Amino acid sequence: MDYMKESIASLEILEHIKKENFTQRVCIFITGTLLYALSFTIFFEPFNIVTGGTTGLAQIINAIKPINISLFVLVASFIIQVLGFLLLGFKETVKTLLGVIILPIFLEFATVFTSYIDFSNTSLFLTVTCGSIIMGFASGIILKSGFSLGGFQTIYQIIYKYLRISVGKSSLILNGTLIFISGFFFGFSNVLYAIAGLYIGSYITDKEILGTSVCKTFYIVTTKEKEVNEFIISNLGHSATIIDGKGGYTGDKKKILMCAIPTRQYFLMKEIVKEIDENAFFVATDTYEINGGR
């Protein structure tokens, strides 16, 4: 019963957070979607670089028979939305409705800029790199907003629910297939550019979601916890939390020091720990956010 109460309380807190930041999240999502549409229309579409998703599918269809890409994305996303509603339910698909509507609008709006911005005389690799950075950043803030553009993202969720194939693997399979097929229409050199663009975009997306690691957190298992702690306080100007631990194999009681320090002090910290206790065991991890007092 206590577990049930805690779960219900946690869900209520999450719902409160979502409602409280709703307007802000919508603004972030709209900004991300606009940047996504601009990056696709300006940097990828003119050079037939397929990045996957409904926009990538539209590019391939357009190569077979000329179509309005924005209209195709709208129709395809709507059909997928209906399928998602039937297979996933209302709650899982409602958050994609906004993206289904505004992405095609922004794609059409972005075509206005193609008359003024021309990268045809620029290195294709440089163009793809810049486009991937913008698209990766856009994808990151879209994910942080809690909304979705729908389309293939809904298909990934359906595949996960019914086939238990992860979203990451589903994305790799479907987008990889699209990119490979695009090689028959646009040339396989473009496939290489698309792969490079996807890698760069994914990297930027991860950085946008997690942020840049500015600290390292050390977990130190040592018999000389007092000496290590004293060094941290006296020489680095930081503090540490001492945790009681027990060896999983031997059952021996141990002391664990947890300490977050700036990345620039990482090597100094590592060398000093080994100097104080050469038998110390420690793990250092990237830390993206620190909140709270001493």
Short mmCIF file of C-alpha atoms in Angstrom, two decimals:
data_model
loop_
_atom_site.label_atom_id
_atom_site.label_comp_id
_atom_site.label_asym_id
_atom_site.label_seq_id
_atom_site.Cartn_x
_atom_site.Cartn_y
_atom_site.Cartn_z
CA MET A 1 0.00 0.00 0.00
CA ASP A 2 2.84 2.41 0.84
CA TYR A 3 4.43 1.69 -2.53
CA MET A 4 1.12 2.42 -4.28
CA LYS A 5 0.76 5.72 -2.41
CA GLU A 6 4.33 6.75 -3.31
CA SER A 7 3.73 5.91 -6.97
CA ILE A 8 0.51 7.94 -7.06
CA ALA A 9 2.24 10.87 -5.34
CA SER A 10 5.09 10.74 -7.86
CA LEU A 11 2.65 10.79 -10.78
CA GLU A 12 0.81 13.76 -9.25
CA ILE A 13 4.11 15.68 -8.93
CA LEU A 14 5.00 14.94 -12.56
CA GLU A 15 1.57 16.07 -13.74
CA HIS A 16 1.89 19.28 -11.71
CA ILE A 17 5.30 20.02 -13.27
CA LYS A 18 3.96 19.40 -16.76
CA LYS A 19 0.97 21.71 -16.25
CA GLU A 20 3.05 24.42 -14.59
CA ASN A 21 5.57 24.62 -17.47
CA PHE A 22 3.12 23.92 -20.29
CA THR A 23 3.31 27.33 -22.00
CA GLN A 24 7.10 27.42 -21.75
CA ARG A 25 7.40 23.91 -23.16
CA VAL A 26 5.10 24.74 -26.07
CA CYS A 27 7.24 27.80 -26.95
CA ILE A 28 10.41 25.69 -26.77
CA PHE A 29 8.82 23.03 -28.97
CA ILE A 30 7.68 25.55 -31.58
CA THR A 31 11.18 27.10 -31.69
CA GLY A 32 12.77 23.67 -32.08
CA THR A 33 10.34 22.68 -34.84
CA LEU A 34 11.02 25.91 -36.75
CA LEU A 35 14.79 25.34 -36.55
CA TYR A 36 14.29 21.72 -37.66
CA ALA A 37 12.26 22.83 -40.70
CA LEU A 38 14.80 25.52 -41.63
CA SER A 39 17.76 23.15 -41.38
CA PHE A 40 16.04 20.53 -43.53
CA THR A 41 14.82 22.97 -46.19
CA ILE A 42 17.99 25.03 -46.48
CA PHE A 43 20.80 22.55 -45.84
CA PHE A 44 19.51 19.08 -46.82
CA GLU A 45 16.64 19.15 -49.30
CA PRO A 46 18.40 21.21 -52.03
CA PHE A 47 21.31 18.74 -52.07
CA ASN A 48 19.20 15.55 -51.84
CA ILE A 49 20.66 14.51 -48.50
CA VAL A 50 18.15 12.16 -46.86
CA THR A 51 18.14 12.26 -43.06
CA GLY A 52 15.28 9.84 -42.45
CA GLY A 53 11.77 10.28 -41.08
CA THR A 54 8.77 11.47 -43.04
CA THR A 55 10.85 14.24 -44.63
CA GLY A 56 13.35 11.66 -45.90
CA LEU A 57 10.53 9.50 -47.24
CA ALA A 58 9.08 12.58 -48.97
CA GLN A 59 12.44 13.23 -50.68
CA ILE A 60 12.51 9.70 -52.12
CA ILE A 61 8.88 9.88 -53.28
CA ASN A 62 9.63 13.29 -54.82
CA ALA A 63 12.48 11.71 -56.81
CA ILE A 64 10.05 9.17 -58.26
CA LYS A 65 7.24 11.65 -58.93
CA PRO A 66 7.37 15.38 -58.07
CA ILE A 67 5.23 16.20 -55.04
CA ASN A 68 4.82 18.99 -52.52
CA ILE A 69 7.06 17.79 -49.69
CA SER A 70 5.25 19.80 -47.00
CA LEU A 71 1.87 18.38 -48.05
CA PHE A 72 3.24 14.84 -48.18
CA VAL A 73 4.69 15.18 -44.65
CA LEU A 74 1.29 16.43 -43.42
CA VAL A 75 -0.66 13.55 -44.99
CA ALA A 76 1.87 10.88 -44.00
CA SER A 77 2.10 12.17 -40.44
CA PHE A 78 -1.69 12.30 -40.16
CA ILE A 79 -2.04 8.70 -41.34
CA ILE A 80 0.63 7.59 -38.85
CA GLN A 81 -1.13 9.64 -36.16
CA VAL A 82 -4.39 7.74 -36.76
CA LEU A 83 -2.50 4.45 -36.65
CA GLY A 84 -0.85 5.53 -33.41
CA PHE A 85 -4.20 6.43 -31.91
CA LEU A 86 -5.57 2.98 -32.73
CA LEU A 87 -2.53 1.04 -31.50
CA LEU A 88 -1.13 3.23 -28.72
CA GLY A 89 -4.15 5.10 -27.43
CA PHE A 90 -5.05 8.77 -27.03
CA LYS A 91 -2.60 9.64 -24.25
CA GLU A 92 0.48 8.51 -26.20
CA THR A 93 -0.45 10.27 -29.43
CA VAL A 94 -1.98 13.55 -28.27
CA LYS A 95 1.44 15.07 -27.55
CA THR A 96 2.41 14.54 -31.21
CA LEU A 97 -0.64 16.36 -32.60
CA LEU A 98 0.93 19.81 -32.40
CA GLY A 99 4.03 18.63 -34.25
CA VAL A 100 1.97 16.94 -36.97
CA ILE A 101 0.26 20.28 -37.64
CA ILE A 102 3.06 22.83 -37.39
CA LEU A 103 5.99 20.94 -38.98
CA PRO A 104 4.46 20.98 -42.51
CA ILE A 105 3.54 24.66 -42.03
CA PHE A 106 7.12 25.51 -41.07
CA LEU A 107 8.51 23.39 -43.93
CA GLU A 108 6.43 25.42 -46.38
CA PHE A 109 7.40 28.68 -44.68
CA ALA A 110 11.11 27.75 -44.83
CA THR A 111 11.00 27.52 -48.63
CA VAL A 112 10.82 31.33 -48.69
CA PHE A 113 14.44 31.46 -47.50
CA THR A 114 15.76 29.21 -50.28
CA SER A 115 15.37 32.15 -52.70
CA TYR A 116 17.82 34.20 -50.63
CA ILE A 117 20.15 31.57 -49.19
CA ASP A 118 22.18 29.47 -51.61
CA PHE A 119 24.97 27.11 -50.56
CA SER A 120 25.48 25.55 -54.00
CA ASN A 121 28.99 27.03 -54.21
CA THR A 122 29.89 25.91 -50.69
CA SER A 123 31.58 22.63 -49.76
CA LEU A 124 28.86 19.99 -49.41
CA PHE A 125 30.54 18.54 -46.33
CA LEU A 126 30.56 21.97 -44.67
CA THR A 127 26.92 22.50 -45.62
CA VAL A 128 25.88 19.12 -44.21
CA THR A 129 27.89 19.73 -41.04
CA CYS A 130 26.25 23.11 -40.39
CA GLY A 131 22.81 21.69 -41.17
CA SER A 132 23.38 18.72 -38.88
CA ILE A 133 24.46 20.95 -36.00
CA ILE A 134 21.30 23.06 -36.32
CA MET A 135 19.06 19.99 -36.76
CA GLY A 136 20.72 18.22 -33.81
CA PHE A 137 20.22 21.28 -31.61
CA ALA A 138 16.59 21.52 -32.77
CA SER A 139 15.97 17.82 -32.04
CA GLY A 140 17.48 18.26 -28.58
CA ILE A 141 15.20 21.11 -27.54
CA ILE A 142 12.19 19.31 -29.06
CA LEU A 143 12.95 16.28 -26.87
CA LYS A 144 13.46 18.49 -23.81
CA SER A 145 10.05 20.10 -24.40
CA GLY A 146 8.33 16.76 -23.86
CA PHE A 147 6.47 16.94 -27.18
CA SER A 148 7.12 15.06 -30.40
CA LEU A 149 6.99 15.71 -34.13
CA GLY A 150 5.08 12.46 -34.59
CA GLY A 151 5.68 10.67 -37.87
CA PHE A 152 8.30 7.97 -37.58
CA GLN A 153 8.61 8.61 -33.84
CA THR A 154 5.11 7.16 -33.46
CA ILE A 155 6.10 4.15 -35.58
CA TYR A 156 9.08 3.53 -33.26
CA GLN A 157 6.72 3.49 -30.28
CA ILE A 158 4.38 1.04 -32.02
CA ILE A 159 7.28 -1.27 -32.87
CA TYR A 160 8.49 -1.13 -29.29
CA LYS A 161 5.05 -1.90 -27.86
CA TYR A 162 4.30 -4.88 -30.10
CA LEU A 163 7.73 -6.22 -31.10
CA ARG A 164 9.81 -5.08 -28.09
CA ILE A 165 12.45 -3.58 -30.35
CA SER A 166 13.92 -0.47 -28.74
CA VAL A 167 13.25 2.99 -30.16
CA GLY A 168 16.96 3.39 -30.91
CA LYS A 169 17.13 0.15 -32.90
CA SER A 170 13.87 0.89 -34.71
CA SER A 171 15.19 4.31 -35.69
CA LEU A 172 18.45 2.80 -36.91
CA ILE A 173 16.67 0.14 -38.98
CA LEU A 174 14.03 2.38 -40.59
CA ASN A 175 16.19 5.44 -41.18
CA GLY A 176 19.12 3.29 -42.27
CA THR A 177 16.87 1.59 -44.84
CA LEU A 178 15.61 4.95 -46.12
CA ILE A 179 19.12 6.34 -46.44
CA PHE A 180 20.32 3.21 -48.25
CA ILE A 181 17.38 3.35 -50.69
CA SER A 182 18.09 7.04 -51.32
CA GLY A 183 21.45 6.02 -52.74
CA PHE A 184 19.71 4.52 -55.80
CA PHE A 185 18.07 7.87 -56.53
CA PHE A 186 20.63 10.44 -55.41
CA GLY A 187 23.91 8.52 -55.55
CA PHE A 188 25.74 6.64 -52.82
CA SER A 189 28.12 9.52 -52.19
CA ASN A 190 25.08 11.31 -50.76
CA VAL A 191 24.50 8.31 -48.51
CA LEU A 192 27.92 8.88 -46.95
CA TYR A 193 27.10 12.53 -46.34
CA ALA A 194 23.76 11.51 -44.81
CA ILE A 195 25.46 9.05 -42.43
CA ALA A 196 27.96 11.71 -41.36
CA GLY A 197 25.11 14.17 -40.87
CA LEU A 198 23.14 11.72 -38.73
CA TYR A 199 26.17 11.08 -36.52
CA ILE A 200 26.86 14.79 -36.03
CA GLY A 201 23.19 15.53 -35.41
CA SER A 202 22.87 12.73 -32.83
CA TYR A 203 25.97 13.97 -31.02
CA ILE A 204 24.64 17.54 -30.84
CA THR A 205 21.23 16.28 -29.70
CA ASP A 206 22.83 14.38 -26.81
CA LYS A 207 24.86 17.45 -25.85
CA GLU A 208 21.77 19.65 -25.92
CA ILE A 209 19.82 17.24 -23.70
CA LEU A 210 22.60 16.54 -21.20
CA GLY A 211 24.54 19.78 -21.47
CA THR A 212 28.30 20.05 -21.21
CA SER A 213 29.96 18.21 -18.37
CA VAL A 214 31.65 20.83 -16.18
CA CYS A 215 32.30 18.61 -13.18
CA LYS A 216 33.50 15.15 -12.31
CA THR A 217 32.04 13.16 -9.45
CA PHE A 218 34.47 10.83 -7.67
CA TYR A 219 33.39 7.75 -5.72
CA ILE A 220 36.44 6.71 -3.70
CA VAL A 221 36.72 3.51 -1.66
CA THR A 222 39.69 3.89 0.66
CA THR A 223 40.93 2.97 4.14
CA LYS A 224 42.36 6.50 4.45
CA GLU A 225 39.15 8.44 4.08
CA LYS A 226 40.19 11.04 6.67
CA GLU A 227 43.38 11.96 4.84
CA VAL A 228 41.65 12.12 1.45
CA ASN A 229 38.78 14.17 2.87
CA GLU A 230 41.22 16.57 4.55
CA PHE A 231 43.06 17.10 1.27
CA ILE A 232 39.82 17.81 -0.58
CA ILE A 233 38.76 20.39 2.00
CA SER A 234 42.13 22.04 2.59
CA ASN A 235 43.62 22.06 -0.92
CA LEU A 236 40.71 21.92 -3.36
CA GLY A 237 38.24 23.97 -1.36
CA HIS A 238 35.47 21.40 -1.72
CA SER A 239 33.74 18.99 0.60
CA ALA A 240 32.94 15.31 0.40
CA THR A 241 30.19 13.04 1.63
CA ILE A 242 31.36 9.95 3.51
CA ILE A 243 29.11 6.94 2.98
CA ASP A 244 29.16 3.65 4.87
CA GLY A 245 29.59 0.74 2.48
CA LYS A 246 30.14 -2.99 2.51
CA GLY A 247 32.11 -5.19 0.11
CA GLY A 248 29.81 -7.32 -2.03
CA TYR A 249 32.20 -10.29 -2.02
CA THR A 250 34.04 -10.07 1.31
CA GLY A 251 31.33 -8.35 3.33
CA ASP A 252 33.98 -6.04 4.84
CA LYS A 253 32.80 -2.61 5.95
CA LYS A 254 34.26 0.22 3.88
CA LYS A 255 34.08 4.00 3.65
CA ILE A 256 33.11 5.63 0.36
CA LEU A 257 33.83 9.30 -0.33
CA MET A 258 31.64 11.06 -2.85
CA CYS A 259 32.92 14.38 -4.13
CA ALA A 260 32.05 16.61 -7.11
CA ILE A 261 34.90 18.77 -8.37
CA PRO A 262 35.48 20.97 -11.46
CA THR A 263 36.76 19.06 -14.49
CA ARG A 264 39.98 21.11 -14.53
CA GLN A 265 40.94 19.54 -11.16
CA TYR A 266 40.30 15.98 -12.33
CA PHE A 267 43.91 14.94 -12.91
CA LEU A 268 45.11 16.53 -9.67
CA MET A 269 42.40 14.72 -7.73
CA LYS A 270 43.21 11.40 -9.38
CA GLU A 271 46.93 11.63 -8.69
CA ILE A 272 46.50 12.75 -5.08
CA VAL A 273 44.10 9.88 -4.29
CA LYS A 274 46.66 7.39 -5.63
CA GLU A 275 49.42 9.17 -3.70
CA ILE A 276 47.55 9.03 -0.38
CA ASP A 277 46.29 5.47 -0.82
CA GLU A 278 47.80 3.43 -3.63
CA ASN A 279 45.24 0.68 -2.98
CA ALA A 280 42.26 3.03 -3.25
CA PHE A 281 39.50 2.15 -5.68
CA PHE A 282 37.71 5.05 -7.33
CA VAL A 283 35.29 5.78 -10.13
CA ALA A 284 35.04 9.19 -11.82
CA THR A 285 31.92 10.09 -13.81
CA ASP A 286 30.79 13.10 -15.82
CA THR A 287 28.39 15.34 -13.90
CA TYR A 288 26.03 17.59 -15.83
CA GLU A 289 24.20 19.32 -13.01
CA ILE A 290 24.77 20.02 -9.32
CA ASN A 291 21.97 21.38 -7.19
CA GLY A 292 21.73 21.98 -3.46
CA GLY A 293 23.82 23.29 -0.61
CA ARG A 294 26.83 21.96 1.20
#
